[in-house]
XYZ file of C-alpha atoms in Angstrom:
389
model
C 10.361 23.673 30.611
C 10.479 20.235 28.964
C 14.121 19.210 28.516
C 15.454 16.492 26.220
C 18.956 15.084 26.685
C 21.077 13.456 23.971
C 24.025 11.762 25.691
C 26.835 10.680 23.385
C 29.118 7.705 23.395
C 32.742 7.763 24.459
C 33.209 5.113 27.149
C 33.589 6.254 30.737
C 34.944 9.597 29.532
C 31.444 10.268 28.257
C 29.709 8.631 31.229
C 31.370 10.912 33.759
C 31.128 14.042 31.590
C 27.369 13.382 31.383
C 27.222 12.968 35.166
C 28.626 16.496 35.380
C 25.805 17.740 33.137
C 23.163 15.934 35.221
C 24.644 17.385 38.394
C 24.565 20.894 36.938
C 20.896 20.473 36.009
C 20.161 19.049 39.456
C 21.649 22.143 41.101
C 18.659 24.091 39.740
C 16.181 21.231 40.278
C 15.969 20.629 36.529
C 16.120 16.827 36.444
C 12.396 16.867 37.129
C 11.968 18.639 33.783
C 13.708 15.950 31.702
C 11.074 14.359 29.447
C 13.236 12.610 26.822
C 16.551 10.770 26.894
C 18.410 9.466 23.861
C 21.702 7.742 24.587
C 24.639 5.991 22.949
C 27.372 3.761 24.402
C 28.861 5.588 27.413
C 25.687 7.655 27.629
C 23.615 4.465 27.706
C 25.830 2.919 30.375
C 25.546 5.854 32.757
C 21.808 6.344 32.162
C 21.127 2.691 32.953
C 23.228 2.984 36.096
C 21.400 6.148 37.201
C 18.034 4.427 36.792
C 19.236 1.330 38.657
C 20.662 3.313 41.576
C 17.295 5.029 42.036
C 15.119 1.914 42.102
C 14.619 1.876 38.305
C 13.049 5.338 38.364
C 14.418 8.633 37.059
C 15.765 10.478 40.115
C 14.657 13.848 41.333
C 17.405 16.426 41.634
C 18.062 16.016 45.337
C 17.943 12.222 45.165
C 20.491 12.379 42.368
C 22.872 14.663 44.249
C 22.554 12.948 47.615
C 22.299 9.286 46.663
C 22.842 8.446 43.002
C 25.930 10.542 42.279
C 28.056 9.297 45.224
C 27.185 5.659 44.505
C 27.863 6.067 40.768
C 31.292 7.492 41.589
C 31.991 4.591 43.950
C 31.124 1.995 41.316
C 33.061 3.676 38.498
C 36.174 4.026 40.674
C 36.133 0.573 42.298
C 34.735 -1.951 39.804
C 36.524 -2.576 36.500
C 34.201 -3.647 33.676
C 37.078 -3.800 31.204
C 39.320 -6.067 33.259
C 36.396 -8.305 34.165
C 35.611 -8.762 30.454
C 39.229 -9.699 29.750
C 39.248 -12.172 32.630
C 36.130 -13.853 31.267
C 37.746 -14.089 27.858
C 40.938 -15.635 29.246
C 38.829 -18.088 31.210
C 37.316 -19.407 27.983
C 39.781 -19.110 25.103
C 37.366 -20.929 22.786
C 35.325 -17.698 22.734
C 38.289 -15.582 21.613
C 36.676 -14.696 18.283
C 33.173 -14.285 19.691
C 31.444 -11.097 20.798
C 31.796 -10.004 24.420
C 28.509 -8.089 24.470
C 26.741 -10.947 26.273
C 29.459 -10.925 28.924
C 29.176 -7.148 29.272
C 25.424 -7.475 29.800
C 25.956 -10.109 32.498
C 28.476 -7.897 34.297
C 26.096 -4.927 34.168
C 23.409 -7.095 35.725
C 25.634 -8.673 38.374
C 27.716 -5.659 39.424
C 25.441 -2.698 38.673
C 22.106 -4.338 39.473
C 20.510 -3.509 36.115
C 18.296 -6.584 35.928
C 14.868 -5.477 34.671
C 13.466 -6.024 31.155
C 12.758 -3.046 28.941
C 9.021 -3.056 29.580
C 9.612 -2.334 33.284
C 11.311 0.992 32.629
C 9.233 3.991 33.759
C 7.023 5.741 31.227
C 8.777 9.049 31.910
C 11.213 10.212 30.918
C 11.070 8.440 27.581
C 14.447 6.697 27.174
C 15.760 5.630 23.749
C 18.824 3.364 23.755
C 20.569 3.586 20.393
C 22.451 0.804 18.614
C 23.501 0.091 15.031
C 21.936 -2.879 13.250
C 24.509 -4.692 11.125
C 21.898 -6.292 8.861
C 20.049 -3.086 7.922
C 22.791 -0.547 8.562
C 20.271 1.632 10.432
C 19.750 3.037 13.900
C 18.049 0.333 15.976
C 16.414 1.789 19.066
C 15.304 0.076 22.258
C 12.558 1.694 24.333
C 10.186 0.648 27.082
C 7.394 -0.097 24.630
C 9.129 -0.734 21.295
C 12.336 -1.843 19.602
C 13.591 -2.087 16.025
C 14.288 0.087 12.997
C 12.204 1.165 10.016
C 13.807 -1.285 7.558
C 13.699 -4.398 9.721
C 10.459 -3.550 11.474
C 9.395 -3.036 15.065
C 8.213 -5.209 17.915
C 6.294 -4.425 21.091
C 7.652 -7.589 22.775
C 10.119 -5.682 24.923
C 9.512 -7.904 27.956
C 11.830 -10.383 26.222
C 14.894 -8.079 26.277
C 16.764 -6.902 29.347
C 17.817 -3.284 29.747
C 21.368 -4.543 30.324
C 21.320 -6.231 26.895
C 20.316 -2.961 25.242
C 23.046 -1.106 27.145
C 25.670 -3.675 26.142
C 24.592 -3.524 22.495
C 24.744 0.279 22.575
C 28.297 0.104 23.956
C 29.501 -2.799 21.776
C 32.312 -1.009 19.953
C 33.561 -3.030 16.955
C 36.572 -5.116 17.886
C 36.963 -4.787 21.657
C 33.388 -5.844 22.490
C 31.448 -6.593 19.314
C 27.762 -7.032 18.525
C 24.940 -8.361 20.635
C 23.072 -11.120 18.748
C 19.310 -10.743 19.205
C 17.003 -13.665 18.415
C 14.034 -12.229 16.510
C 12.022 -15.455 16.415
C 9.177 -15.790 18.877
C 8.393 -12.076 18.592
C 5.718 -10.274 16.598
C 7.040 -7.732 14.085
C 5.325 -4.969 12.132
C 5.953 -1.938 9.965
C 4.052 1.331 9.797
C 1.941 1.747 6.682
C 3.273 5.297 6.333
C 7.004 4.741 6.545
C 8.357 8.256 6.144
C 6.239 10.592 8.231
C 8.173 13.679 9.299
C 8.296 14.011 13.061
C 6.436 10.718 13.641
C 8.884 9.558 16.316
C 8.124 12.709 18.284
C 4.514 11.743 18.856
C 3.399 10.508 22.256
C 3.648 6.787 22.921
C -0.156 6.536 22.761
C -0.185 8.255 19.364
C 2.579 5.985 18.054
C 0.631 2.918 19.165
C -2.408 4.199 17.230
C -0.519 4.511 13.958
C -1.590 2.041 11.290
C 0.678 -0.983 10.993
C 0.992 -4.166 8.985
C 2.528 -7.417 10.259
C 5.826 -8.561 8.733
C 8.036 -11.599 9.009
C 11.506 -10.853 10.382
C 14.095 -10.591 7.614
C 16.560 -12.658 9.639
C 16.167 -15.019 12.592
C 18.903 -13.061 14.349
C 20.182 -9.488 14.137
C 23.557 -8.229 15.312
C 23.467 -4.942 17.185
C 26.649 -2.882 17.467
C 27.741 0.303 19.146
C 25.200 3.035 18.407
C 28.065 5.422 17.741
C 28.834 3.729 14.434
C 25.608 5.198 13.053
C 24.990 8.267 15.244
C 27.267 8.920 18.212
C 25.048 11.745 19.477
C 21.861 9.688 19.571
C 20.093 12.506 17.761
C 17.942 10.639 15.277
C 15.280 9.941 17.878
C 15.106 13.617 18.895
C 15.943 15.640 15.801
C 14.224 15.617 12.416
C 15.989 17.408 9.562
C 12.645 18.769 8.320
C 10.797 19.652 11.521
C 13.633 20.145 14.029
C 12.752 18.848 17.456
C 9.298 18.108 18.710
C 7.129 20.941 19.975
C 6.799 18.803 23.110
C 10.535 19.339 23.685
C 11.151 22.926 24.662
C 14.899 22.630 25.190
C 17.439 20.153 23.763
C 20.811 19.518 25.412
C 23.270 17.602 23.240
C 26.163 16.388 25.388
C 29.016 15.404 23.082
C 31.804 13.672 24.985
C 33.092 11.598 22.081
C 36.553 13.167 22.292
C 38.125 14.740 19.240
C 39.871 13.705 16.080
C 43.664 13.689 16.104
C 46.333 14.245 13.492
C 48.157 10.967 12.955
C 51.151 9.752 10.983
C 50.203 7.139 8.382
C 50.251 3.521 9.557
C 49.769 0.897 6.883
C 47.468 -2.099 7.089
C 44.777 -2.620 9.721
C 45.575 0.640 11.638
C 44.951 2.659 8.451
C 41.697 0.823 7.717
C 40.544 1.270 11.314
C 41.263 5.012 11.226
C 39.345 5.428 7.970
C 36.286 3.443 9.085
C 35.954 4.083 12.828
C 37.887 7.343 12.933
C 37.516 9.701 9.993
C 34.111 8.472 8.789
C 32.524 8.403 12.239
C 33.930 11.838 13.078
C 32.503 13.260 9.848
C 29.044 11.855 10.639
C 29.318 13.332 14.107
C 30.365 16.720 12.689
C 27.471 16.834 10.215
C 24.904 16.037 12.908
C 26.377 18.683 15.203
C 26.125 21.262 12.426
C 22.490 20.303 11.848
C 21.734 21.011 15.509
C 23.528 24.363 15.422
C 21.619 25.244 12.227
C 18.274 24.657 13.963
C 19.328 26.755 16.948
C 20.714 29.652 14.892
C 18.316 29.769 11.940
C 15.074 28.409 13.368
C 15.311 29.544 16.990
C 14.846 26.038 18.352
C 16.125 26.282 21.908
C 19.091 24.130 22.839
C 22.835 23.826 23.392
C 25.682 21.636 22.197
C 28.203 20.746 24.906
C 31.606 19.380 23.914
C 34.631 18.067 25.731
C 37.802 20.066 25.281
C 36.198 23.500 25.632
C 37.302 25.697 28.508
C 34.916 28.012 30.329
C 36.728 31.006 28.896
C 36.431 29.711 25.324
C 32.713 29.077 25.672
C 32.096 32.593 26.959
C 34.199 34.200 24.219
C 32.361 32.187 21.543
C 29.057 33.331 23.030
C 30.203 36.960 22.890
C 30.240 37.242 26.697
C 33.926 37.847 27.582
C 32.842 40.222 30.357
C 31.609 37.184 32.319
C 34.967 35.391 32.358
C 36.156 36.798 35.697
C 32.823 36.000 37.330
C 32.229 32.510 35.887
C 35.705 31.046 35.413
C 37.259 31.334 38.859
C 38.807 27.961 39.726
C 37.685 26.365 36.450
C 39.755 23.771 34.598
C 42.759 25.011 32.660
C 43.373 24.564 28.945
C 45.701 21.627 29.714
C 43.024 19.921 31.829
C 40.353 20.461 29.179
C 42.694 18.941 26.589
C 43.332 16.012 28.938
C 39.584 15.387 29.185
C 39.077 15.518 25.415
C 42.006 13.166 24.845
C 41.078 10.708 27.590
C 40.853 7.240 25.977
C 37.553 5.535 25.254
C 37.683 2.884 27.963
C 35.357 1.203 30.459
C 38.060 0.419 32.999
C 38.030 1.431 36.639
C 38.780 5.153 36.945
C 41.140 6.721 39.416
C 39.388 9.186 41.697
C 41.299 12.127 40.240
C 40.296 11.007 36.726
C 36.653 10.825 37.722
C 36.788 14.191 39.489
C 38.377 15.982 36.524
C 35.982 14.560 33.920
C 33.018 15.268 36.198
C 34.100 18.874 36.814
C 34.607 19.364 33.074
C 31.062 18.226 32.309
C 29.612 20.419 35.063
C 31.520 23.539 34.000
C 30.921 23.224 30.254
C 27.201 22.712 30.922
C 27.000 25.649 33.302
C 28.767 28.304 31.230
C 27.093 27.206 27.984
C 23.587 27.291 29.453
C 24.166 30.608 31.227
C 25.909 32.314 28.309
C 23.302 31.483 25.683
C 20.134 31.394 27.816
C 20.668 33.778 30.750
C 16.932 34.217 31.296
C 16.386 30.487 31.808
C 19.619 29.452 33.547
C 21.614 31.200 36.260
C 25.310 30.629 36.919
C 26.035 27.869 39.428
C 29.633 27.645 40.608
C 31.191 24.182 40.657
C 31.076 22.911 44.259
C 34.389 23.689 45.901
C 35.382 26.536 43.569
């Protein structure tokens, strides 16, 4: 079974929730079946770390469980990206109003060992790192062989961009981190002669390279790439087409949504109100519409896949799936409603996590993945109890 993963943004809350999903897949030796990855922000951070910890290759299931997972936990619970960024800022107050994305990229390279350029990523699985281009307002994607968006154009000169830069751009939330400036001069740019071809992004890399193109001059000498979650916090655009669904090369799509949840808030005038409208209500509505589009494909078109979300308990997932008879069997020792709420409400941060924070978020991701996969696709996935339960 070819599996595609869409890993949402949400800081380290999302990173660790996604680790739980990867661990659950690894328990059935499914990581070997992952053919496509599309990531945003926290999803991009953890995917880059997973690659780096396995010698810049996608890990097999046992390598992930035995080597990658323990080292990822060590790094996320001992090194503080957030504090290190603040310290760099305080060390150079002249950069107070500048973006910190460059600094984040340097820290990812120095502390996580993510040092390779994009073109040195493995061919499989195909990894799309999603950002938002300020100039075009579109989803700008970085891949091993290509980068750009359909309005600005694309370039094959990916040897000039580091994976850490793409990760930092994907995680560059407006305000706290900011955009990554990318110099577009010195690169060759092109557009496809057929701009709107349904399902075109789902073609193989070889087929994409054979598509007819025309050279273009870059619209700007520099583009500013922000958090991919501003445009699409699920990272779905590279995997899901509203006309064709997902590619016939993808047999199963897992959308891991760890973006947290919207809250009811008392009105606060000024900048807090503007921030809630722009980066709260609007982004949550975009997220909701994309989630509904995925559910529509699964329900009405029988495309195989699941949507995982923070804040759901094992019992709730099983009741929603019409499988309450499995609660006693599947939910022994699972996280309580209070713990699930705690996970959903965990702040979007990239600070060092306490071990108990990591463990709870990780267990939540594992359990939500397990019960959702088993409840909706019992022929393909068997129940795997969380280790220690």
